[in-house]
């Protein structure tokens, strides 16, 4: 891996942590749509830093570095976000956020 690639990965992971912090603030303030947006991008930045989504699932979720529940949460959030199905996203956040919100570093950094 080149220094430029390492720098890009570090930048994306830093942005992922920033977006996760923003999502938590928005979620705590009950701004669910904004929290969805920021949490989605936290996942997006982290996954793009690690590789494409299928490789993320294969190597990190199926490989055991990231809990399957967190991988499924990300997958469901990703799918709902791309379909524009915000009622489903709200339901995902309300029912799963408390289980996942204390574990973002394990989702972002295996």
mmCIF file of C-alpha atoms in Angstrom:
data_model
loop_
_atom_site.group_PDB
_atom_site.id
_atom_site.type_symbol
_atom_site.label_atom_id
_atom_site.label_comp_id
_atom_site.label_asym_id
_atom_site.label_seq_id
_atom_site.Cartn_x
_atom_site.Cartn_y
_atom_site.Cartn_z
ATOM 1 C CA UNK A 1 0.000 0.000 0.000
ATOM 2 C CA UNK A 2 1.360 3.398 -0.955
ATOM 3 C CA UNK A 3 1.592 6.409 1.358
ATOM 4 C CA UNK A 4 -1.056 8.152 -0.739
ATOM 5 C CA UNK A 5 -3.439 5.219 -0.250
ATOM 6 C CA UNK A 6 -2.774 5.202 3.500
ATOM 7 C CA UNK A 7 -3.474 8.931 3.636
ATOM 8 C CA UNK A 8 -6.741 8.514 1.731
ATOM 9 C CA UNK A 9 -7.849 5.702 4.039
ATOM 10 C CA UNK A 10 -6.960 7.716 7.143
ATOM 11 C CA UNK A 11 -8.866 10.736 5.811
ATOM 12 C CA UNK A 12 -11.964 8.650 5.090
ATOM 13 C CA UNK A 13 -11.865 7.010 8.514
ATOM 14 C CA UNK A 14 -11.457 10.402 10.181
ATOM 15 C CA UNK A 15 -14.488 11.648 8.260
ATOM 16 C CA UNK A 16 -16.391 8.521 9.303
ATOM 17 C CA UNK A 17 -15.759 9.275 12.990
ATOM 18 C CA UNK A 18 -16.813 12.898 12.498
ATOM 19 C CA UNK A 19 -20.043 11.829 10.800
ATOM 20 C CA UNK A 20 -20.725 9.314 13.590
ATOM 21 C CA UNK A 21 -20.328 12.026 16.220
ATOM 22 C CA UNK A 22 -22.708 14.238 14.233
ATOM 23 C CA UNK A 23 -25.214 11.363 13.980
ATOM 24 C CA UNK A 24 -25.162 10.856 17.739
ATOM 25 C CA UNK A 25 -25.837 14.553 18.390
ATOM 26 C CA UNK A 26 -28.733 14.530 15.929
ATOM 27 C CA UNK A 27 -30.154 11.268 17.279
ATOM 28 C CA UNK A 28 -29.995 12.520 20.868
ATOM 29 C CA UNK A 29 -31.873 15.641 19.731
ATOM 30 C CA UNK A 30 -34.501 13.423 18.031
ATOM 31 C CA UNK A 31 -33.598 14.654 14.542
ATOM 32 C CA UNK A 32 -33.958 11.244 12.949
ATOM 33 C CA UNK A 33 -33.623 12.166 9.282
ATOM 34 C CA UNK A 34 -30.444 14.111 9.948
ATOM 35 C CA UNK A 35 -29.124 11.245 12.075
ATOM 36 C CA UNK A 36 -29.884 8.801 9.258
ATOM 37 C CA UNK A 37 -27.946 10.946 6.846
ATOM 38 C CA UNK A 38 -24.905 11.301 9.069
ATOM 39 C CA UNK A 39 -24.894 7.641 10.164
ATOM 40 C CA UNK A 40 -25.217 6.509 6.568
ATOM 41 C CA UNK A 41 -22.244 8.637 5.585
ATOM 42 C CA UNK A 42 -20.223 7.419 8.573
ATOM 43 C CA UNK A 43 -20.747 3.893 7.289
ATOM 44 C CA UNK A 44 -20.157 4.946 3.715
ATOM 45 C CA UNK A 45 -16.840 6.651 4.505
ATOM 46 C CA UNK A 46 -15.657 3.701 6.585
ATOM 47 C CA UNK A 47 -16.644 1.104 4.012
ATOM 48 C CA UNK A 48 -15.097 3.054 1.171
ATOM 49 C CA UNK A 49 -11.903 3.319 3.217
ATOM 50 C CA UNK A 50 -11.892 -0.459 3.594
ATOM 51 C CA UNK A 51 -13.152 -1.367 0.130
ATOM 52 C CA UNK A 52 -16.446 -1.972 -1.600
ATOM 53 C CA UNK A 53 -19.478 -3.189 0.295
ATOM 54 C CA UNK A 54 -19.274 -6.832 -0.804
ATOM 55 C CA UNK A 55 -15.632 -7.031 0.225
ATOM 56 C CA UNK A 56 -16.539 -5.372 3.516
ATOM 57 C CA UNK A 57 -19.160 -8.043 4.172
ATOM 58 C CA UNK A 58 -16.933 -10.900 3.052
ATOM 59 C CA UNK A 59 -13.792 -9.935 4.911
ATOM 60 C CA UNK A 60 -15.013 -8.087 7.966
ATOM 61 C CA UNK A 61 -18.524 -9.337 8.747
ATOM 62 C CA UNK A 62 -18.258 -12.939 7.569
ATOM 63 C CA UNK A 63 -14.629 -12.959 8.709
ATOM 64 C CA UNK A 64 -15.783 -12.193 12.255
ATOM 65 C CA UNK A 65 -13.984 -8.865 12.779
ATOM 66 C CA UNK A 66 -17.339 -7.034 12.916
ATOM 67 C CA UNK A 67 -20.424 -8.386 14.615
ATOM 68 C CA UNK A 68 -23.019 -9.761 12.217
ATOM 69 C CA UNK A 69 -25.703 -7.602 13.854
ATOM 70 C CA UNK A 70 -23.706 -4.460 13.011
ATOM 71 C CA UNK A 71 -23.078 -5.675 9.466
ATOM 72 C CA UNK A 72 -26.783 -6.383 9.023
ATOM 73 C CA UNK A 73 -27.697 -3.003 10.506
ATOM 74 C CA UNK A 74 -25.393 -1.289 8.027
ATOM 75 C CA UNK A 75 -26.754 -3.362 5.118
ATOM 76 C CA UNK A 76 -30.353 -2.620 6.047
ATOM 77 C CA UNK A 77 -29.574 1.070 6.512
ATOM 78 C CA UNK A 78 -27.721 1.177 3.189
ATOM 79 C CA UNK A 79 -30.587 -0.520 1.325
ATOM 80 C CA UNK A 80 -33.285 1.620 2.935
ATOM 81 C CA UNK A 81 -31.306 4.801 2.305
ATOM 82 C CA UNK A 82 -30.877 3.976 -1.367
ATOM 83 C CA UNK A 83 -34.534 3.102 -1.774
ATOM 84 C CA UNK A 84 -35.552 6.384 -0.126
ATOM 85 C CA UNK A 85 -37.624 4.435 2.393
ATOM 86 C CA UNK A 86 -37.343 6.822 5.332
ATOM 87 C CA UNK A 87 -40.130 5.229 7.428
ATOM 88 C CA UNK A 88 -38.110 2.006 7.425
ATOM 89 C CA UNK A 89 -34.959 3.938 8.302
ATOM 90 C CA UNK A 90 -36.710 5.559 11.259
ATOM 91 C CA UNK A 91 -37.838 2.142 12.436
ATOM 92 C CA UNK A 92 -34.296 0.762 12.078
ATOM 93 C CA UNK A 93 -32.877 3.605 14.117
ATOM 94 C CA UNK A 94 -35.507 3.420 16.825
ATOM 95 C CA UNK A 95 -35.237 -0.340 17.233
ATOM 96 C CA UNK A 96 -31.530 -0.899 16.665
ATOM 97 C CA UNK A 97 -29.763 2.359 17.463
ATOM 98 C CA UNK A 98 -29.393 1.605 21.178
ATOM 99 C CA UNK A 99 -27.797 -1.752 20.362
ATOM 100 C CA UNK A 100 -25.368 -0.261 17.857
ATOM 101 C CA UNK A 101 -24.723 3.294 19.027
ATOM 102 C CA UNK A 102 -22.257 2.235 21.686
ATOM 103 C CA UNK A 103 -20.309 0.144 19.188
ATOM 104 C CA UNK A 104 -19.507 2.356 16.188
ATOM 105 C CA UNK A 105 -15.730 2.061 16.536
ATOM 106 C CA UNK A 106 -16.030 -1.694 16.033
ATOM 107 C CA UNK A 107 -18.058 -0.994 12.905
ATOM 108 C CA UNK A 108 -15.657 1.622 11.660
ATOM 109 C CA UNK A 109 -12.377 0.005 12.625
ATOM 110 C CA UNK A 110 -12.166 -3.765 12.860
#
